[in-house]
Tab-separated table of C-alpha atoms and ligand atoms in Angstrom:
chain	number	residue	atom	x	y	z
A	238	MET	CA	163.376	111.743	-41.652
A	239	ILE	CA	161.261	109.208	-40.460
A	240	ALA	CA	163.989	106.606	-40.850
A	241	ALA	CA	166.545	108.916	-39.021
A	242	GLU	CA	164.288	109.654	-36.153
A	243	TYR	CA	163.674	105.896	-35.794
A	244	ARG	CA	167.617	104.966	-35.686
A	245	LEU	CA	167.816	107.696	-33.135
A	246	ALA	CA	165.022	106.394	-30.837
A	247	MET	CA	166.456	102.900	-30.781
A	248	PRO	CA	169.723	103.796	-29.094
A	249	LEU	CA	168.050	105.940	-26.674
A	250	LYS	CA	165.595	103.203	-25.717
A	251	ARG	CA	168.553	100.930	-25.228
A	252	LYS	CA	170.286	103.351	-23.432
A	253	HIS	CA	167.112	103.771	-20.881
A	254	VAL	CA	166.775	99.981	-20.493
A	255	LEU	CA	170.662	99.998	-19.649
A	256	VAL	CA	170.359	102.691	-17.094
A	257	ALA	CA	167.426	101.127	-15.681
A	258	ILE	CA	168.987	97.967	-15.417
A	259	ALA	CA	172.102	99.718	-13.966
A	260	ILE	CA	170.141	101.441	-11.103
A	261	ALA	CA	168.295	98.369	-10.283
A	262	ALA	CA	171.588	96.328	-10.034
A	263	ILE	CA	172.736	99.462	-7.668
A	264	ILE	CA	169.583	99.037	-5.593
A	265	PHE	CA	170.132	95.048	-5.464
A	266	VAL	CA	173.726	95.100	-4.577
A	267	ALA	CA	173.080	97.936	-1.926
A	268	GLY	CA	170.016	95.750	-0.664
A	269	ILE	CA	172.544	92.910	-0.232
A	270	VAL	CA	175.129	95.062	1.545
A	271	TYR	CA	172.546	96.631	3.605
A	272	THR	CA	170.737	93.078	4.392
A	273	ALA	CA	174.279	91.642	5.015
A	274	SER	CA	175.438	94.122	7.523
A	275	HIS	CA	171.897	93.933	9.345
A	276	THR	CA	171.597	90.175	8.933
A	277	PRO	CA	170.896	88.985	12.501
A	278	GLY	CA	173.536	86.669	13.592
A	279	ALA	CA	175.985	87.556	10.837
A	280	GLU	CA	179.425	87.509	11.855
A	281	ASN	CA	179.382	91.193	13.219
A	282	GLY	CA	175.779	91.528	13.663
A	283	SER	CA	173.201	90.446	16.126
A	284	ILE	CA	169.448	90.970	16.653
A	285	ASN	CA	169.301	94.350	18.783
A	286	VAL	CA	166.478	93.548	21.118
A	287	VAL	CA	165.167	96.243	23.333
A	288	ALA	CA	162.551	95.240	26.359
A	289	THR	CA	160.745	97.474	28.642
A	290	PHE	CA	161.941	95.430	31.658
A	291	TYR	CA	163.381	92.361	33.033
A	292	PRO	CA	161.159	89.343	32.563
A	293	LEU	CA	160.734	90.124	28.996
A	294	ALA	CA	164.354	90.914	28.487
A	295	TYR	CA	165.201	87.427	30.238
A	296	PHE	CA	162.836	85.733	28.080
A	297	ALA	CA	164.463	87.408	24.702
A	298	SER	CA	167.788	86.330	25.800
A	299	GLU	CA	166.857	82.528	26.619
A	300	ILE	CA	165.417	82.484	22.986
A	301	GLY	CA	167.809	84.482	20.912
A	302	GLY	CA	170.963	83.172	22.565
A	303	ASP	CA	173.982	83.792	20.443
A	304	TYR	CA	172.010	85.782	17.928
A	305	ALA	CA	170.555	88.297	20.012
A	306	SER	CA	171.887	91.481	21.878
A	307	VAL	CA	169.363	92.116	24.569
A	308	ALA	CA	168.834	95.300	26.660
A	309	SER	CA	166.264	96.157	29.067
A	310	LEU	CA	165.049	99.912	29.454
A	311	ILE	CA	163.998	100.017	32.943
A	312	PRO	CA	167.358	99.194	35.035
A	313	TYR	CA	166.826	95.925	36.843
A	314	ASN	CA	164.962	95.798	40.212
A	315	THR	CA	163.501	99.181	39.849
A	316	GLU	CA	159.872	100.211	40.876
A	317	VAL	CA	158.215	99.876	37.144
A	318	HIS	CA	154.889	101.654	37.673
A	319	SER	CA	156.173	105.185	37.820
A	320	TRP	CA	159.143	104.889	35.707
A	321	GLN	CA	159.348	107.125	32.498
A	322	PRO	CA	161.844	106.758	29.691
A	323	SER	CA	164.677	109.447	28.927
A	324	THR	CA	166.395	110.544	25.692
A	325	ASN	CA	168.890	108.036	25.847
A	326	ASP	CA	166.302	105.334	26.157
A	327	MET	CA	164.719	106.608	23.022
A	328	LEU	CA	167.760	106.517	21.420
A	329	ALA	CA	168.548	102.604	22.411
A	330	ALA	CA	164.684	102.012	21.084
A	331	SER	CA	165.396	103.692	17.952
A	332	ASN	CA	168.461	101.233	17.371
A	333	ALA	CA	166.341	98.183	18.026
A	334	ASP	CA	165.376	95.275	15.570
A	335	ILE	CA	162.875	94.161	18.163
A	336	LEU	CA	161.158	96.011	20.485
A	337	ILE	CA	159.234	94.156	23.507
A	338	TYR	CA	156.668	95.552	25.955
A	339	ASN	CA	154.607	93.949	28.479
A	340	GLY	CA	151.197	96.108	27.646
A	341	ALA	CA	148.188	95.636	30.135
A	342	GLY	CA	149.171	99.363	31.508
A	343	ILE	CA	152.451	98.651	33.138
A	344	ASP	CA	154.381	100.129	30.544
A	345	ARG	CA	152.174	102.604	29.375
A	346	TRP	CA	154.836	105.110	28.593
A	347	PHE	CA	155.985	102.784	25.776
A	348	GLU	CA	153.104	103.466	23.618
A	349	ASP	CA	152.427	106.901	24.700
A	350	SER	CA	155.834	108.790	24.651
A	351	LEU	CA	158.209	105.944	23.129
A	352	LEU	CA	156.622	104.661	20.036
A	353	THR	CA	155.343	107.807	19.031
A	354	ALA	CA	158.616	109.502	19.018
A	355	ILE	CA	160.793	106.865	17.242
A	356	ASN	CA	160.644	105.622	13.502
A	357	THR	CA	159.433	102.183	13.919
A	358	THR	CA	159.993	101.261	9.945
A	359	GLY	CA	161.584	97.675	9.680
A	360	LYS	CA	161.217	97.100	13.476
A	361	LEU	CA	158.983	94.474	15.153
A	362	VAL	CA	157.031	95.643	17.788
A	363	VAL	CA	155.821	92.762	20.243
A	364	GLU	CA	153.175	93.787	22.866
A	365	THR	CA	153.395	90.494	24.832
A	366	ALA	CA	150.410	90.700	26.851
A	367	ALA	CA	147.990	91.286	23.883
A	368	GLY	CA	145.165	88.924	23.990
A	369	LEU	CA	145.871	87.574	27.394
A	370	PRO	CA	142.757	87.176	29.696
A	371	LEU	CA	143.641	89.839	31.892
A	372	ILE	CA	141.651	90.360	35.199
A	373	ALA	CA	140.716	93.791	36.837
A	374	GLY	CA	142.719	95.524	39.094
A	375	SER	CA	141.528	98.265	41.645
A	376	GLU	CA	144.066	101.368	40.565
A	377	GLY	CA	142.232	104.469	40.234
A	378	ASP	CA	138.756	102.783	41.309
A	379	PRO	CA	136.891	105.513	43.457
A	380	TYR	CA	134.917	103.063	45.331
A	381	HIS	CA	138.030	100.808	46.225
A	382	ASP	CA	140.847	102.849	47.207
A	383	HIS	CA	142.800	99.675	48.153
A	384	ASP	CA	142.543	96.187	47.524
A	385	TYR	CA	141.620	94.226	50.537
A	386	GLY	CA	138.206	92.554	50.306
A	387	SER	CA	137.837	93.852	46.724
A	388	GLU	CA	135.176	91.289	45.143
A	389	HIS	CA	136.590	92.736	41.993
A	390	GLU	CA	139.993	91.109	42.063
A	391	ASN	CA	139.066	87.947	40.301
A	392	GLU	CA	136.698	89.323	37.658
A	393	THR	CA	137.623	89.605	34.322
A	394	ALA	CA	137.510	93.306	33.174
A	395	GLU	CA	135.160	93.990	30.278
A	396	SER	CA	135.821	97.128	28.447
A	397	GLN	CA	138.458	98.902	26.523
A	398	GLU	CA	137.711	101.905	28.736
A	399	VAL	CA	138.693	100.129	31.806
A	400	GLN	CA	142.048	99.289	30.137
A	401	ASP	CA	142.570	102.741	29.093
A	402	HIS	CA	142.138	103.683	32.492
A	403	GLY	CA	144.541	101.381	33.994
A	404	LEU	CA	142.171	99.166	35.683
A	405	TYR	CA	143.685	95.783	34.560
A	406	ASP	CA	146.183	94.039	36.842
A	407	PRO	CA	149.385	94.252	34.538
A	408	HIS	CA	151.417	91.540	36.496
A	409	THR	CA	151.003	89.052	34.054
A	410	TRP	CA	154.609	87.738	33.941
A	411	ILE	CA	154.298	86.606	37.583
A	412	SER	CA	151.939	83.518	36.491
A	413	PRO	CA	154.045	80.828	34.418
A	414	ALA	CA	151.112	80.182	32.175
A	415	LEU	CA	150.641	83.510	31.159
A	416	ALA	CA	154.323	84.306	30.830
A	417	ARG	CA	154.920	81.282	28.687
A	418	GLN	CA	152.090	82.906	26.364
A	419	GLN	CA	154.249	86.133	26.666
A	420	ALA	CA	157.400	84.270	25.674
A	421	GLN	CA	156.008	82.786	22.778
A	422	LYS	CA	155.398	86.103	21.042
A	423	ILE	CA	158.820	87.051	21.601
A	424	TYR	CA	159.801	83.573	20.186
A	425	GLU	CA	157.491	84.257	17.101
A	426	ALA	CA	159.103	87.668	16.687
A	427	PHE	CA	162.720	86.320	16.442
A	428	VAL	CA	161.572	83.602	13.698
A	429	GLN	CA	159.717	86.500	11.869
A	430	LEU	CA	162.708	88.591	11.667
A	431	ASP	CA	165.388	86.188	11.259
A	432	PRO	CA	163.791	82.861	9.556
A	433	SER	CA	167.274	81.467	8.721
A	434	HIS	CA	168.074	80.642	12.116
A	435	SER	CA	164.530	79.489	12.959
A	436	ALA	CA	165.638	76.261	13.889
A	437	TYR	CA	167.992	77.582	16.400
A	438	TYR	CA	164.985	79.654	18.030
A	439	GLU	CA	162.814	76.799	17.971
A	440	GLN	CA	164.945	74.635	20.038
A	441	ARG	CA	165.646	77.195	22.467
A	442	TRP	CA	161.533	78.125	22.779
A	443	ALA	CA	160.981	74.354	23.145
A	444	LEU	CA	163.133	74.569	26.283
A	445	LEU	CA	161.905	77.501	27.698
A	446	SER	CA	158.529	76.553	27.078
A	447	GLU	CA	158.961	73.431	28.641
A	448	LYS	CA	160.392	75.095	31.686
A	449	LEU	CA	157.390	77.362	32.125
A	450	GLU	CA	155.049	74.613	31.782
A	451	ASP	CA	156.721	72.560	34.497
A	452	LEU	CA	156.944	75.408	36.686
A	453	ASP	CA	152.921	75.978	36.082
A	454	GLN	CA	152.390	72.341	37.111
A	455	ALA	CA	154.675	72.608	40.086
A	456	TYR	CA	152.601	75.563	41.536
A	457	ALA	CA	149.253	73.866	40.731
A	458	LEU	CA	150.411	70.462	42.408
A	459	ASN	CA	152.122	71.968	45.447
A	460	LEU	CA	149.497	74.619	46.144
A	461	SER	CA	146.480	72.196	45.694
A	462	ALA	CA	147.590	70.814	49.067
A	463	LYS	CA	146.851	74.352	50.743
A	464	THR	CA	145.035	74.556	53.830
A	465	LYS	CA	144.631	78.309	53.917
A	466	SER	CA	142.974	80.490	51.443
A	467	THR	CA	144.322	84.028	51.467
A	468	ILE	CA	147.835	85.543	51.102
A	469	PHE	CA	148.399	89.151	52.616
A	470	VAL	CA	150.908	91.163	50.581
A	471	THR	CA	152.062	94.796	50.448
A	472	HIS	CA	151.941	95.160	46.547
A	473	GLY	CA	149.041	93.709	44.908
A	474	ALA	CA	150.839	91.776	42.337
A	475	PHE	CA	150.091	88.252	42.616
A	476	GLY	CA	146.526	88.322	41.234
A	477	TYR	CA	147.233	86.186	38.500
A	478	LEU	CA	148.868	83.522	40.825
A	479	ALA	CA	145.902	83.950	42.966
A	480	ASP	CA	143.443	83.604	40.066
A	481	ARG	CA	144.866	80.633	38.668
A	482	TYR	CA	145.757	78.402	41.793
A	483	ASP	CA	142.666	79.305	43.643
A	484	PHE	CA	143.466	81.452	46.359
A	485	GLU	CA	142.922	85.263	47.243
A	486	GLN	CA	145.198	88.072	47.524
A	487	VAL	CA	144.729	90.889	50.115
A	488	SER	CA	147.210	93.808	49.413
A	489	VAL	CA	147.914	96.911	51.550
A	490	ILE	CA	148.763	99.210	48.783
A	491	GLY	CA	147.056	97.906	45.674
A	492	ILE	CA	148.104	97.553	42.078
A	493	SER	CA	149.861	100.807	41.507
A	494	ALA	CA	152.282	100.202	44.308
A	495	ASP	CA	152.537	103.991	45.185
A	496	GLU	CA	149.147	104.560	46.859
A	497	GLN	CA	149.227	105.570	50.594
A	498	PRO	CA	147.235	102.829	52.713
A	499	SER	CA	144.774	104.458	55.417
A	500	ALA	CA	144.585	103.885	58.949
A	501	SER	CA	141.384	101.939	58.747
A	502	ALA	CA	142.621	99.626	55.654
A	503	PHE	CA	145.373	98.566	57.963
A	504	ALA	CA	142.760	97.776	60.572
A	505	GLY	CA	140.564	95.891	58.074
A	506	ILE	CA	143.635	93.898	56.872
A	507	VAL	CA	144.526	93.064	60.677
A	508	ASP	CA	140.978	91.968	61.385
A	509	LEU	CA	141.009	89.698	58.126
A	510	MET	CA	144.370	88.141	59.161
A	511	VAL	CA	142.843	87.123	62.378
A	512	GLU	CA	139.645	85.894	60.793
A	513	ARG	CA	141.733	83.895	58.384
A	514	ASP	CA	144.022	82.674	60.869
A	515	THR	CA	146.836	83.769	58.835
A	516	TYR	CA	150.314	85.079	60.363
A	517	VAL	CA	152.310	85.537	57.147
A	518	ILE	CA	152.779	88.680	55.546
A	519	PHE	CA	154.465	88.990	51.978
A	520	LEU	CA	156.769	91.744	50.817
A	521	ASP	CA	158.597	91.978	47.485
A	522	PRO	CA	162.442	93.340	48.606
A	523	VAL	CA	162.305	96.202	45.762
A	524	TYR	CA	159.506	97.997	47.826
A	525	GLU	CA	159.703	99.484	51.190
A	526	ASP	CA	159.037	97.249	54.274
A	527	LYS	CA	157.343	100.056	56.310
A	528	TYR	CA	153.857	98.386	55.647
A	529	ALA	CA	154.673	95.058	56.213
A	530	ASN	CA	156.408	95.937	59.490
A	531	THR	CA	153.393	98.382	60.542
A	532	LEU	CA	151.183	95.333	59.701
A	533	LYS	CA	153.465	92.791	61.827
A	534	ALA	CA	153.513	95.052	64.776
A	535	GLU	CA	149.596	95.648	65.002
A	536	LEU	CA	148.811	91.983	64.612
A	537	GLU	CA	151.285	90.942	67.120
A	538	SER	CA	150.020	93.448	69.622
A	539	ARG	CA	146.407	91.949	69.091
A	540	THR	CA	147.348	88.161	69.268
A	541	SER	CA	149.744	86.175	70.825
A	542	HIS	CA	151.029	84.793	67.277
A	543	THR	CA	154.651	85.683	66.106
A	544	VAL	CA	153.932	87.093	62.634
A	545	THR	CA	156.434	85.966	59.557
A	546	ILE	CA	157.531	88.343	56.851
A	547	LEU	CA	158.325	86.500	53.683
A	548	GLU	CA	159.873	87.656	50.265
A	549	LEU	CA	157.522	87.126	47.430
A	550	TYR	CA	159.584	88.528	44.227
A	551	LEU	CA	158.231	90.388	41.373
A	552	MET	CA	161.063	89.296	39.100
A	553	LEU	CA	162.041	92.732	37.936
A	554	GLY	CA	165.651	91.864	37.925
A	555	PRO	CA	168.366	89.137	38.947
A	556	VAL	CA	168.277	89.085	43.009
A	557	ASN	CA	171.425	87.598	44.504
A	558	GLY	CA	172.398	85.705	41.645
A	559	MET	CA	168.667	84.389	41.117
A	560	ASP	CA	167.006	84.652	37.703
A	561	TYR	CA	163.465	84.577	36.656
A	562	PHE	CA	163.081	80.786	37.340
A	563	ASP	CA	164.918	80.855	40.641
A	564	GLN	CA	162.763	83.681	41.830
A	565	MET	CA	159.734	81.894	40.910
A	566	GLU	CA	160.684	78.691	42.544
A	567	ALA	CA	161.632	80.588	45.909
A	568	ASN	CA	158.093	82.288	45.711
A	569	LEU	CA	156.467	78.897	45.412
A	570	LEU	CA	158.419	77.572	48.486
A	571	ASN	CA	157.181	80.698	50.375
A	572	LEU	CA	153.832	80.364	49.138
A	573	LYS	CA	153.494	76.829	50.446
A	574	LEU	CA	154.479	78.596	53.846
A	575	GLY	CA	151.801	81.509	53.784
A	576	LEU	CA	148.969	78.915	52.488
A	577	GLY	CA	150.016	76.131	55.168
A	578	VAL	CA	150.765	73.573	52.773
A	579	PRO	CA	151.905	70.675	54.985
B	827	ZN	ZN1	153.546	96.040	40.431
């Protein structure tokens, strides 16, 4: 009996082992098949990247090159502050390998309504502004209903609570130095997800990084010769440039771009422009020009100066064939005019 049981037990044990090996082999083969069909850069596949808006999508394309398929959720040259995702946007995001957002409050919907609605297993989620030295904005501040004259502009905001209430200036990508740090996080995501092409990504990142560093140096060098201290803008999106290159930004409608300026705010800005002897108003073409035109009319009726309205791009999409770098270079030329660089 004992021997018989023993003889029976042996084949059963062997059977179990064989079944286990077979299952392992199936999982292994399935894993290879799955991996092959999802290997970024494999013949029929590429890394599927979904970014919240243009500059991040642009950096991802520059780094990912032939191995990346990049989409932007917010359509190009659309107002970003009040945008909300649709069901199709959720679907696009749920098919992504890498999800990229800015953070600092500009694409809050990404964390609040998108990340909570999709399965992020196996995806890399990149918050590009994480860890950046953010400066405070004035949005929602009951004591400063617009930016002009706000002494808070260049202060570093201290608390998480401040960030939660959207009081950081979110326009980090407009400063080449911060944009470079944001792009670096995108580069690191590509290498992490697809290490077999790390040399390719490294080479492209090195080029992008150098271009952003050169741009930062060009801004610093050119703007160091400024003879004026203040730029006057409709939408206060240039705080990080002001912070880095040592000038002041005075804005009509502040950080969030959907506020209504008061008559007294206008009068205050006109006074300040006269005081600072500055007759240039900056405007991003994405936004309406009614505030710039009102400011120009009031200033011209009070002084004998001709007031010039110049474009200052937010890099929210290609404009007239100009990409991120072209717009940043055009901005520098106009900033030189506005800040009185001889
Ligand atoms: Zn903005």
